[in-house]
Short mmCIF file of C-alpha atoms in Angstrom, two decimals:
data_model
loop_
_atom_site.label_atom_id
_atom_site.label_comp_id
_atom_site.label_asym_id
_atom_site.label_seq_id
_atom_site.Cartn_x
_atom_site.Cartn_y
_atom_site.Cartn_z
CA UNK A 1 -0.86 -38.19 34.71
CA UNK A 2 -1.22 -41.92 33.47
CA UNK A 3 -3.71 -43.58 30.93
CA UNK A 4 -4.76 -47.05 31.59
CA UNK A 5 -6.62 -49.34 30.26
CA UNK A 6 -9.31 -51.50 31.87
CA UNK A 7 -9.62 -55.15 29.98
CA UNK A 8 -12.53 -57.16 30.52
CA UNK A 9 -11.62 -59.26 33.84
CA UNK A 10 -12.58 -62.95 34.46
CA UNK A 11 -15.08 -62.55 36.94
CA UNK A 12 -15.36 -66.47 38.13
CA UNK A 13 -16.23 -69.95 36.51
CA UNK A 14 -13.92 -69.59 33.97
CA UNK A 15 -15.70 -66.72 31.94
CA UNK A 16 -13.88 -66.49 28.48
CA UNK A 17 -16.25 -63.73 27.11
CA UNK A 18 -18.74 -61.16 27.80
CA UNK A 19 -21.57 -58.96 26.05
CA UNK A 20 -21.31 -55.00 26.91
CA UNK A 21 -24.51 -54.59 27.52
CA UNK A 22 -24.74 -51.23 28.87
CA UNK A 23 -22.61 -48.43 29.89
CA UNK A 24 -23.12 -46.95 32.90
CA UNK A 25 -20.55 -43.71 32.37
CA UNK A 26 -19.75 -41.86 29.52
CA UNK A 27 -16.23 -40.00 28.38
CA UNK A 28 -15.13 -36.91 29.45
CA UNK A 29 -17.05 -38.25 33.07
CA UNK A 30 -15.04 -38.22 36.63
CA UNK A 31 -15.26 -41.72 38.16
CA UNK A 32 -14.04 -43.16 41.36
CA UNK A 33 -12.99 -46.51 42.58
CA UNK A 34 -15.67 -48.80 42.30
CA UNK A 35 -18.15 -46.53 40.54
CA UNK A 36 -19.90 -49.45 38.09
CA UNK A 37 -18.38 -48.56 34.83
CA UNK A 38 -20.82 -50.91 32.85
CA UNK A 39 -23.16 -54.20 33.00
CA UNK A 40 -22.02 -57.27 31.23
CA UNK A 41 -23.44 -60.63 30.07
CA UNK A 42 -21.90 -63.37 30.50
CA UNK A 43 -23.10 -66.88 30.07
CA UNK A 44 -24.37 -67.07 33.44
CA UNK A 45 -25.71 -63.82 34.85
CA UNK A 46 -25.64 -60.04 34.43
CA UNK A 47 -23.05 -58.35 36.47
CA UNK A 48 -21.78 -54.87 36.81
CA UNK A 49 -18.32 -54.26 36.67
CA UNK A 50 -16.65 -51.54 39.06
CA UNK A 51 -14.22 -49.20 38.12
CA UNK A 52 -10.37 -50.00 39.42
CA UNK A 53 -9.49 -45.90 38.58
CA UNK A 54 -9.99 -42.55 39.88
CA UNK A 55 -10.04 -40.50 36.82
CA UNK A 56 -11.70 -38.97 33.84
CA UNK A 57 -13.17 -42.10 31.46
CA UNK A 58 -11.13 -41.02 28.07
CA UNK A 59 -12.70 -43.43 25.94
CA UNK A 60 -15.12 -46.42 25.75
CA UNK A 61 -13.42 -48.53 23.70
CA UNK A 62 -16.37 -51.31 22.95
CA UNK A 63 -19.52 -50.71 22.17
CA UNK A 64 -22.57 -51.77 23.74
CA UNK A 65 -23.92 -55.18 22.04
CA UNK A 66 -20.50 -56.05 21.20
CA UNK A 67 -19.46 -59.51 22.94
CA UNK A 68 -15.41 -59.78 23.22
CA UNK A 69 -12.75 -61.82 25.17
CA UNK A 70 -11.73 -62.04 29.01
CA UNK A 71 -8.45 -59.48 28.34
CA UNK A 72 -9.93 -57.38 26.24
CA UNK A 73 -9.69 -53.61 27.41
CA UNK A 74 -13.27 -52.16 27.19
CA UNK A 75 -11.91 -48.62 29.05
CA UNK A 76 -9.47 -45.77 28.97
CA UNK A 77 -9.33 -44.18 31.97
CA UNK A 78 -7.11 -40.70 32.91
CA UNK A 79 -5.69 -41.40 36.52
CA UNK A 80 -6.06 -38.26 38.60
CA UNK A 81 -8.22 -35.33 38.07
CA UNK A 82 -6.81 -32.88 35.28
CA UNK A 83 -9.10 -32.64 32.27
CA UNK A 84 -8.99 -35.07 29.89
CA UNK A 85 -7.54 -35.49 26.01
CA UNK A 86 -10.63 -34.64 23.70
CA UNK A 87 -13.07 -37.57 24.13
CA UNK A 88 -13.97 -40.61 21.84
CA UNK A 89 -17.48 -40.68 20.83
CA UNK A 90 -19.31 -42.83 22.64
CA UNK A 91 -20.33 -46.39 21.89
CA UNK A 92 -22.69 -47.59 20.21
CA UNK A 93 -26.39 -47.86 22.32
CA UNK A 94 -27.80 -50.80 21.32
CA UNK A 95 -30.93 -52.18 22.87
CA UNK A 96 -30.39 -53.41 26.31
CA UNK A 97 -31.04 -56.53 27.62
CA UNK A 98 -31.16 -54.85 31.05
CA UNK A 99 -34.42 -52.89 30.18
CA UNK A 100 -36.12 -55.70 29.27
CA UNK A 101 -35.14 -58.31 32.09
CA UNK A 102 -36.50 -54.80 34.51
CA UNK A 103 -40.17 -54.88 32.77
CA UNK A 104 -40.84 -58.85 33.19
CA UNK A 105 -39.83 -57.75 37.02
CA UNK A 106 -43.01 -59.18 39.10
CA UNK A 107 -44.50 -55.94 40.59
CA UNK A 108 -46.48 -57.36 42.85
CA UNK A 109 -43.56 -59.14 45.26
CA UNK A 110 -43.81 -57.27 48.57
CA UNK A 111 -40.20 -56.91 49.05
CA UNK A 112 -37.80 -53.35 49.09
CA UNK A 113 -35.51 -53.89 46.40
CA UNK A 114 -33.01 -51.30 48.01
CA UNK A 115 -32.44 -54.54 50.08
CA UNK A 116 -31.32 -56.72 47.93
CA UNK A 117 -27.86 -58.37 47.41
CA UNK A 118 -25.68 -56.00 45.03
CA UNK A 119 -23.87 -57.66 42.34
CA UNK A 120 -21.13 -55.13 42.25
CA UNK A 121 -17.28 -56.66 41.74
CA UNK A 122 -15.13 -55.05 44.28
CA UNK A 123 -11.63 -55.73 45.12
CA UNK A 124 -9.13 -54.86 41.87
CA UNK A 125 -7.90 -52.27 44.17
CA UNK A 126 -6.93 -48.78 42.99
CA UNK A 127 -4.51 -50.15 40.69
CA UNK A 128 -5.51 -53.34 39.93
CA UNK A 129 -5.56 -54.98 36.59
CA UNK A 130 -6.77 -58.21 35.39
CA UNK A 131 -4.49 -60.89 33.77
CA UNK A 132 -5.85 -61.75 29.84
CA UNK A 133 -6.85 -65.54 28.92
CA UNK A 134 -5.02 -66.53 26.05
CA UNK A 135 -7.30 -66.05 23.06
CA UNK A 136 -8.59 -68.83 21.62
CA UNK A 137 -7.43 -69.98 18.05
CA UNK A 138 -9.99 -68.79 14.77
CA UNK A 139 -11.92 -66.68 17.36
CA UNK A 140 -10.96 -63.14 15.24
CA UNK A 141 -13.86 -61.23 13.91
CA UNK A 142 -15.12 -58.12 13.05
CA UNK A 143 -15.02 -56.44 16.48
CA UNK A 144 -17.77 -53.64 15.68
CA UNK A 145 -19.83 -56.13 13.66
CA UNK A 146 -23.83 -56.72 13.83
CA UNK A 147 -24.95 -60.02 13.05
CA UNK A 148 -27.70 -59.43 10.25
CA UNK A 149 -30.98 -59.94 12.64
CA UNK A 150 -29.69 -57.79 15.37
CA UNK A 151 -31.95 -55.08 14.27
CA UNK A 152 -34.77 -56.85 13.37
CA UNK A 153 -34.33 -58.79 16.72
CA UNK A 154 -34.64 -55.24 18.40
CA UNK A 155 -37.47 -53.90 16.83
CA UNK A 156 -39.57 -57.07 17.90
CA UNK A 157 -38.01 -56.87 21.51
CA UNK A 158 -39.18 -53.18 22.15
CA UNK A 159 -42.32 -53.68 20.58
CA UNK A 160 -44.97 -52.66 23.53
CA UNK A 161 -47.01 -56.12 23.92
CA UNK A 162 -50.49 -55.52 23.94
CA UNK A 163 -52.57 -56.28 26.86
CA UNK A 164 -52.96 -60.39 27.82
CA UNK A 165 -56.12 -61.98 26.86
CA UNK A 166 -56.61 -65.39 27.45
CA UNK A 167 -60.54 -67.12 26.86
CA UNK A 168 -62.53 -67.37 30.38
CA UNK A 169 -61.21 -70.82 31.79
CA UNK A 170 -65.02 -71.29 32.81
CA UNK A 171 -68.01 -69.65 32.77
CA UNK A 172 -69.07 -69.92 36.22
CA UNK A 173 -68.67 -67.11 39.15
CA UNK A 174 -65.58 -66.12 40.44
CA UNK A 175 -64.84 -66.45 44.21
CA UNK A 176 -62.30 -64.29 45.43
CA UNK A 177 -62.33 -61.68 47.89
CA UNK A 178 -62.24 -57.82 47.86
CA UNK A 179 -58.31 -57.16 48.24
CA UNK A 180 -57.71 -60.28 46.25
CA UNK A 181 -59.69 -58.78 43.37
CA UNK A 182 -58.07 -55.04 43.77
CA UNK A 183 -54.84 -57.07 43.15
CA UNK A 184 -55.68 -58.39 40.38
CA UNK A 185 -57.26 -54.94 38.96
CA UNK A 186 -54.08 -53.45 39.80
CA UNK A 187 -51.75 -56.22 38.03
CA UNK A 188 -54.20 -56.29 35.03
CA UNK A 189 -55.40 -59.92 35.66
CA UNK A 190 -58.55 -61.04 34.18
CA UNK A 191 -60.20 -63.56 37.02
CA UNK A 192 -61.80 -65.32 34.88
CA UNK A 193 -58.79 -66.63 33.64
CA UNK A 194 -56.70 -67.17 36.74
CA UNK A 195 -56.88 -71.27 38.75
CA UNK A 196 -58.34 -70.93 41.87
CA UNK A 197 -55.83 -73.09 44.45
CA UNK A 198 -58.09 -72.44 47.63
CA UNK A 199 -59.16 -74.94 49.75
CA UNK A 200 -62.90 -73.85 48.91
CA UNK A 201 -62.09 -73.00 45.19
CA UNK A 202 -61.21 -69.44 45.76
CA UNK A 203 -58.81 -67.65 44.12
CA UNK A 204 -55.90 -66.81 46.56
CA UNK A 205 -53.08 -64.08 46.25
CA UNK A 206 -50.41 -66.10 44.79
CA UNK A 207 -52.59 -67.32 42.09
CA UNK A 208 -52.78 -63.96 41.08
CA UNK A 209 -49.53 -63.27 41.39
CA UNK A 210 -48.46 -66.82 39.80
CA UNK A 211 -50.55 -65.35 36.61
CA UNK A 212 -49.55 -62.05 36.79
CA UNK A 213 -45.77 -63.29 36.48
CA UNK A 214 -46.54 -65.78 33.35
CA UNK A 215 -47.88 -62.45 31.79
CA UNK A 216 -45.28 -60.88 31.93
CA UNK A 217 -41.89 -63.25 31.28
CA UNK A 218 -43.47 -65.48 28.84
CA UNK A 219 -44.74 -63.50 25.46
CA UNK A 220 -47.23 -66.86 24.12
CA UNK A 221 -49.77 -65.70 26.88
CA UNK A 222 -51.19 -63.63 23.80
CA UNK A 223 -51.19 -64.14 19.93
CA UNK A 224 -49.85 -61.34 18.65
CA UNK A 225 -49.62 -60.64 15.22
CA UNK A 226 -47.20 -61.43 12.56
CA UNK A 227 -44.29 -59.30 12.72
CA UNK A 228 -43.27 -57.32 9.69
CA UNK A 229 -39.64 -58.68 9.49
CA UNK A 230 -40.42 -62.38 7.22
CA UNK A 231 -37.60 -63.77 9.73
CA UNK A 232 -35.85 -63.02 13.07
CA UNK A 233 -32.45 -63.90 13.88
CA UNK A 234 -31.37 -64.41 17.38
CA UNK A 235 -27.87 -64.68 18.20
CA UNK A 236 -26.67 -68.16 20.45
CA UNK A 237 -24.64 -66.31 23.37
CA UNK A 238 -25.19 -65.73 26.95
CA UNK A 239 -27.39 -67.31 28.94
CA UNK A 240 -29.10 -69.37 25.63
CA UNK A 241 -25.84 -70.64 24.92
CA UNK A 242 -24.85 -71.38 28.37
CA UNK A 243 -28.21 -73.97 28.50
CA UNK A 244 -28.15 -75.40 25.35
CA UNK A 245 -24.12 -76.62 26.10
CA UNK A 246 -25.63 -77.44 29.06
CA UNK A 247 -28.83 -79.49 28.44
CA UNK A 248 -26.73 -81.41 25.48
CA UNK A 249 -23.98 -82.46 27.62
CA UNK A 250 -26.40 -83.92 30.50
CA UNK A 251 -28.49 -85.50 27.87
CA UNK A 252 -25.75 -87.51 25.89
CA UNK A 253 -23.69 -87.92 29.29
CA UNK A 254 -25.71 -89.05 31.47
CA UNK A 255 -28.46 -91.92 31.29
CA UNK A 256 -31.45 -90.78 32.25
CA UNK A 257 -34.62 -92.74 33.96
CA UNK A 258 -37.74 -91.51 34.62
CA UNK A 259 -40.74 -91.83 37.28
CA UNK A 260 -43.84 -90.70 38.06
CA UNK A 261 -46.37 -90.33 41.04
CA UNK A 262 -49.22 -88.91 41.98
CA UNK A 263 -50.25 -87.58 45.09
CA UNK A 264 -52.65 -86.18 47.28
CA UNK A 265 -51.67 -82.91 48.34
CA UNK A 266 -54.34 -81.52 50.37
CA UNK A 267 -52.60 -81.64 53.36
CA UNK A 268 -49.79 -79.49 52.06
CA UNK A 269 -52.05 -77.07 50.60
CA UNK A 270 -54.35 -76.96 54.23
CA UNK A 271 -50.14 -76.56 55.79
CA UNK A 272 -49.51 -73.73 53.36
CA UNK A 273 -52.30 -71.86 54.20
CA UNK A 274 -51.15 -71.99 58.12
CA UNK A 275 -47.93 -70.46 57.61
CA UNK A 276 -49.45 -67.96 55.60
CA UNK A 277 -51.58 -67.04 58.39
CA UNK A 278 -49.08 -67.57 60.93
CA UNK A 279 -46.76 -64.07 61.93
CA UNK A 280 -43.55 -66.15 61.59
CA UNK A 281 -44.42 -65.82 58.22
CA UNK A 282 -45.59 -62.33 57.65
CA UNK A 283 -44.31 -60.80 54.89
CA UNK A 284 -42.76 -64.19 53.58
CA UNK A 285 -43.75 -66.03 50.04
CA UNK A 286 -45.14 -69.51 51.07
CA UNK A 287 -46.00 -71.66 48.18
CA UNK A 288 -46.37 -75.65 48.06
CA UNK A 289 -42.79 -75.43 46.25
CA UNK A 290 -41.28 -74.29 50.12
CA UNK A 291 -43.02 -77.19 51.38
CA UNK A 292 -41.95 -79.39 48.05
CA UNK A 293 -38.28 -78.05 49.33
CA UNK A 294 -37.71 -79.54 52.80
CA UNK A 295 -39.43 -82.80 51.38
CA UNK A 296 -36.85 -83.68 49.40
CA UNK A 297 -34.06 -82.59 51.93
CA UNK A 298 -35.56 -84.44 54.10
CA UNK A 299 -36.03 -87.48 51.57
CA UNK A 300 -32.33 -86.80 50.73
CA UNK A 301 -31.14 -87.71 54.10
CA UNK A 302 -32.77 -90.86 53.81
CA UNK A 303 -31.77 -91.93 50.09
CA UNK A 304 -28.12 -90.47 50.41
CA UNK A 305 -27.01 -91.88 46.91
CA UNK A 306 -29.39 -89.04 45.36
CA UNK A 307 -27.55 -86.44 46.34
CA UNK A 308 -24.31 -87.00 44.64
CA UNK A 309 -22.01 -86.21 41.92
CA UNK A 310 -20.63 -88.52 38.99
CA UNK A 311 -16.78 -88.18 38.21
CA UNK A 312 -15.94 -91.34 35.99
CA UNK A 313 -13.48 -91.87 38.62
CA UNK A 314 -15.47 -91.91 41.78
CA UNK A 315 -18.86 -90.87 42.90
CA UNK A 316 -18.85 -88.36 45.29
CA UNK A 317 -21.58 -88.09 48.10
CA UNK A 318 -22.80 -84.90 49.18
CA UNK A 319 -23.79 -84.71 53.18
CA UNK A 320 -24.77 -81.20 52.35
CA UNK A 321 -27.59 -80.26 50.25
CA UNK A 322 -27.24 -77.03 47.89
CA UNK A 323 -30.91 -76.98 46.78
CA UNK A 324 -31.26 -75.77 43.22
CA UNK A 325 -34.56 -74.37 41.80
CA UNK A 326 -35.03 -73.58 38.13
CA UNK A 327 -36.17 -70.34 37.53
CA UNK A 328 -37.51 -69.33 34.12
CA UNK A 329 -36.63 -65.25 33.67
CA UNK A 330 -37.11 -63.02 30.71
CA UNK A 331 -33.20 -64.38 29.92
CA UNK A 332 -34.01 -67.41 30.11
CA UNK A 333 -33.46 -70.50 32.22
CA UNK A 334 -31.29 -70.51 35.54
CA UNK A 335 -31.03 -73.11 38.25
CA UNK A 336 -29.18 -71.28 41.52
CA UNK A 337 -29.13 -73.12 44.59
CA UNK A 338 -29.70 -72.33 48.50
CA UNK A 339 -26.52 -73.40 50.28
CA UNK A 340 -26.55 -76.21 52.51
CA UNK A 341 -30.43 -76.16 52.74
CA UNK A 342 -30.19 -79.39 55.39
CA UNK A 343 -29.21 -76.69 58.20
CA UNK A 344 -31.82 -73.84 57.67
CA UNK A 345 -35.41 -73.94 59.09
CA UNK A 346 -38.75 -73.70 56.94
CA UNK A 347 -38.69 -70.18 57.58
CA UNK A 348 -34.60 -69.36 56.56
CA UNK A 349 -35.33 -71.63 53.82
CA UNK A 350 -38.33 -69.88 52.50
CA UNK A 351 -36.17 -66.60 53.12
CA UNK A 352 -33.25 -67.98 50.85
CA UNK A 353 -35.70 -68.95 47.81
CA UNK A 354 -37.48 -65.69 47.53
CA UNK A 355 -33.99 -63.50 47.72
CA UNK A 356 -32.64 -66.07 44.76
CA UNK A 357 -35.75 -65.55 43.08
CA UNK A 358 -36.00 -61.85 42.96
CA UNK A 359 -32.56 -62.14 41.88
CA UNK A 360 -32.97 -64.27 39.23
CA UNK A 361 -35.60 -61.86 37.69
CA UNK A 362 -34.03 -58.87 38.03
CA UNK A 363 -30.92 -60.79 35.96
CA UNK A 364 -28.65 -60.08 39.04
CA UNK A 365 -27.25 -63.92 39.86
CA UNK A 366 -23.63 -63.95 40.44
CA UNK A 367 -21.76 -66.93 39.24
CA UNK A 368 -21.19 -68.48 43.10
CA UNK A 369 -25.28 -68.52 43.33
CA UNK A 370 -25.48 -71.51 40.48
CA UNK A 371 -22.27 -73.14 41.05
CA UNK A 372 -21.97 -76.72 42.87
CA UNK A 373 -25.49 -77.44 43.28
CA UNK A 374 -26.26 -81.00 44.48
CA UNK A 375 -30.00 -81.65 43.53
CA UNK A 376 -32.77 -79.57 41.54
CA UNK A 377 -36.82 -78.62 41.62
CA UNK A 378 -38.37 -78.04 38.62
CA UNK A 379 -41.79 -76.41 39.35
CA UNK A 380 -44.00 -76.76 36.25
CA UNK A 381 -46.72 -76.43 37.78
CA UNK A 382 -46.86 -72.99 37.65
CA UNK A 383 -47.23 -72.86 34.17
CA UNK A 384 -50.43 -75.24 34.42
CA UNK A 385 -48.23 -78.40 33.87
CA UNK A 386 -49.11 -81.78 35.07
CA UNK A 387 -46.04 -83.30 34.67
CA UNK A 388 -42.57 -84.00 32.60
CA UNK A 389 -39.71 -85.62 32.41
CA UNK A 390 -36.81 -82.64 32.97
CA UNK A 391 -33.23 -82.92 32.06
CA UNK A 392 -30.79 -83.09 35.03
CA UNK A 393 -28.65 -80.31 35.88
CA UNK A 394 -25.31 -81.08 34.74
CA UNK A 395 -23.52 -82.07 37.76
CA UNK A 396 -26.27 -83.72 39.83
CA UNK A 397 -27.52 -86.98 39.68
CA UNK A 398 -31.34 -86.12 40.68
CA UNK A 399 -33.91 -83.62 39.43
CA UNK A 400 -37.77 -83.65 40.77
CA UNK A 401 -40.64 -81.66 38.57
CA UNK A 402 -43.39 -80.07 40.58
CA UNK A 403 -46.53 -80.82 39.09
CA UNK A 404 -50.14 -78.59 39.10
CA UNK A 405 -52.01 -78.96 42.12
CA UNK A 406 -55.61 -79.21 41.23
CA UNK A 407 -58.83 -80.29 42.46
CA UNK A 408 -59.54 -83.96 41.35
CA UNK A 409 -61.56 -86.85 42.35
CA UNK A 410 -59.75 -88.77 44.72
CA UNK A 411 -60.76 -92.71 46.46
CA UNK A 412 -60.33 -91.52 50.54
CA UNK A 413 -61.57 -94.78 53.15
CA UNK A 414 -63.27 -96.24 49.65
CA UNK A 415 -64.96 -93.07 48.78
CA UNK A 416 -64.63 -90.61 45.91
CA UNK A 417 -63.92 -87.05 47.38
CA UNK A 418 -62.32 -84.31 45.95
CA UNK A 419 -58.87 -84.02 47.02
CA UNK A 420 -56.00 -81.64 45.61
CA UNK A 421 -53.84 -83.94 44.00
CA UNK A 422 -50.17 -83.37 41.99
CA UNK A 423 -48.02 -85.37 40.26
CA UNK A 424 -44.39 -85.82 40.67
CA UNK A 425 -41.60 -86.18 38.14
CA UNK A 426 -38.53 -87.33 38.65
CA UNK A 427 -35.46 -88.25 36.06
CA UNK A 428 -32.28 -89.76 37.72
CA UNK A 429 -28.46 -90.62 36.78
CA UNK A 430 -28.27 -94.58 36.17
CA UNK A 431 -24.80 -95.07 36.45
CA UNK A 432 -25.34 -93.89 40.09
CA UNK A 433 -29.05 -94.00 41.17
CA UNK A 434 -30.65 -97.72 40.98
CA UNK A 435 -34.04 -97.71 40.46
CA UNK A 436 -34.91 -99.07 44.23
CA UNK A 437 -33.31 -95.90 45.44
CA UNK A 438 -35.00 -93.82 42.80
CA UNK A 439 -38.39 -95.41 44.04
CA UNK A 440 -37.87 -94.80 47.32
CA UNK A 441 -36.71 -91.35 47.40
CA UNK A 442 -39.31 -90.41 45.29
CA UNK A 443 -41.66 -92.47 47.89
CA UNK A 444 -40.47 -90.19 50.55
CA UNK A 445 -41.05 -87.27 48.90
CA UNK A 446 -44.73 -87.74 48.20
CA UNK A 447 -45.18 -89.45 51.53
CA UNK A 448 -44.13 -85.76 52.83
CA UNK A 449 -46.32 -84.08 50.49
CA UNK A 450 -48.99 -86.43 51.55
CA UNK A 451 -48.60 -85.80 55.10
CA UNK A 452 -46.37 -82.69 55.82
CA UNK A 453 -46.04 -83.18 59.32
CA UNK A 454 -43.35 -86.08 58.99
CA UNK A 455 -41.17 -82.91 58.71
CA UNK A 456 -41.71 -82.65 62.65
CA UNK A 457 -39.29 -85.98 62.77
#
């Protein structure tokens, strides 16, 4: 019977190290191949790593919290079935990120999660083993070392949160109907603080849902009180590190310049409620973000130079669009992209967001899902934004923020109505994007937003 050790693989985009964040078996326990051995962290996405063995797990050599390089074995695994040598103790359990990525999940998405992509590694083969990186110089350490606010970092983490209260966001009545208001019973959502986005000033399903989800990833929704720990330390790794390297190389790299618009976005909103009412889209998530989507595909194809990529060398022109969305999870910022988004219809395309999305929450993106994007939506407006002036996505040369879309007084054929109105955001690369082309793709989109059916062209 053979012993062998299972080091930490490289499981794309040049990964150089991972956090154990959980096991998933335990020693002295009879695996097969593939059988997820454990879920790591890496600076992109949680992934769960597969087993290459058949065997008996002899010993878990890392513990859980511990972050270590691509190469390092994390495993001992007895090949064949006899019973194994007397087992290590188990690692360490620290907290895991896992559990608290699952309770910012937003319950109220009408989807079977059964169904969704699995972000299992398969393909080591019953024998496989993964070739080490060479280690980097000075990066030694204390490999079963804490840093000193781990623990106070936990306690805060696993602290229940009390119940959201936010102040009544106005004093007048409510209008939303019956299932609309057993929603928001069941998702603990006070009406009274949710903004009504109906054409009549109702409060519709996805505004419940919209504040349901804010509740849940985003912890300043409440004041709680002081914690008793003077200080908390958080660690820079993962996903944190991953956008702060990120967001400082695209700021000091590449020039930025910003615009704004605003926009009258009734029509959109009157559009959106169609294809919610329309069976094509039964059981789909329609938002004005979908619609915000295919506006600046289709502004894209217009104002090519947006869609591109800056080398030093060359500038390379996409004639695809991968259309990146940044998603704010309970880990923090990601931006994966919907592959060539220029071929898919409003309905694939609405289809593509929501399985990203749900993946992005539940911490399951894979590497390939936020690699070579071409062009990024920012949708503050979510969060009650108006509008900002967002950082591109290192990589792309464009990046559009979503404004709110509110109820404001609006000049229509010289008279003051009220209209639902938005403003757009946009910051672009200067070395590649002149302002004439910035203005006019940004034109385009709001000219879509204004009036979606120029989609039909």
């Amino acid at each position: 019977m053979s012993v062998s050790e299972f080091p930490l693989p490289d499981v794309g985009e040049g990964l150089t190290e991972a956090e154990i964040v959980s096991w998933r078996v335990q020693p002295g326990e009879t695996i097969t191949v593939n059988q997820v051995l454990c879920e790591i962290e890496t600076a992109k996405s949680l992934v769960e790593l597969p087993s290459p063995f058949a065997g008996t797990v002899d010993a878990l050599l890392v513990a859980e919290g511990e972050t270590v390089e691509v190469g390092t074995p994390i495993v001992r695994v007895r090949e064949g079935t006899d019973a194994p040598a007397e087992a290590a103790p188990a690692a360490g359990s620290a907290a895991s990120t896992a559990e608290v990525s699952a309770a910012a999940t937003d319950t109220a998405e009408s989807i079977d999660r059964d169904e969704k992509p699995g972000a299992v590694l398969v393909g080591y083969g019953a024998k496989g083993h993964v070739a080490s990186r060479r280690r980097r110089a000075g990066s030694g350490g204390d490999a079963g070392g804490r840093h000193e606010g781990d623990a106070a970092t936990s306690a805060v983490a696993s602290r229940p949160a009390p119940s959201p209260f936010v102040p009544a966001a106005s004093a007048g009545p409510v209008i939303a109907k019956p299932p609309i208001r057993k929603l928001a019973k069941d998702l603990g959502v006070d009406l009274q603080t949710v903004q009504p986005t109906g054409l009549a000033g109702e409060i519709t399903r996805d505004d419940v849902i919209r504040q349901a989800s804010q509740a849940s990833v985003f912890r300043n929704i409440q004041t709680p009180d002081w914690p008793e720990v003077r200080e908390e330390r958080i660690p820079v790794k993962g996903v944190r590190k991953a956008i702060a390297q990120a967001m400082v190389r695209s700021a000091f790299a590449a020039p930025h310049v910003g615009l704004f618009v605003d926009v009258d976005a009734t029509r959109t909103m009157e559009f959106v409620k169609r294809l919610k009412a329309s069976p094509d889209f039964a059981g789909i998530k329609v938002s004005p973000m979908l619609i915000m989507a295919k506006a600046m595909i289709w502004a894209v194809r217009r104002n090519p130079m947006v869609n591109s990529t800056w080398t030093d060398e060359e500038i390379v022109v996409h004639h695809f669009v991968n259309f990146g969305f940044a998603a704010a999870t309970p880990r923090g910022l990601v931006v994966p992209n919907v592959k060539n988004a220029q071929a898919m219809s409003l309905r694939e395309l609405a289809q593509a967001i929501e399985r990203l999305t749900i993946t992005a929450r539940d911490g399951k993106l894979q590497p390939v899902d936020m690699a070579d994007g071409t062009i990024t939506v920012t949708n503050i407006g979510v969060f009650g934004m108006d509008t900002g002036t967002p950082i591109l996505n290192p990589g792309e040369v464009a990046i559009v923020a979503l404004g709110t879309i509110k109820q404001k007084p609006w000049v229509v054929d010289g008279e003051v109505r009220p209209r639902f109105v938005t403003t757009l955001g946009a910051s672009f690369d200067h070395r590649v994007v002149d302002g004439d082309v910035a203005s006019r793709f940004l034109a385009d989109v709001a000219s879509v937003i204004e009036e979606p059916a120029l989609l039909l062209d």
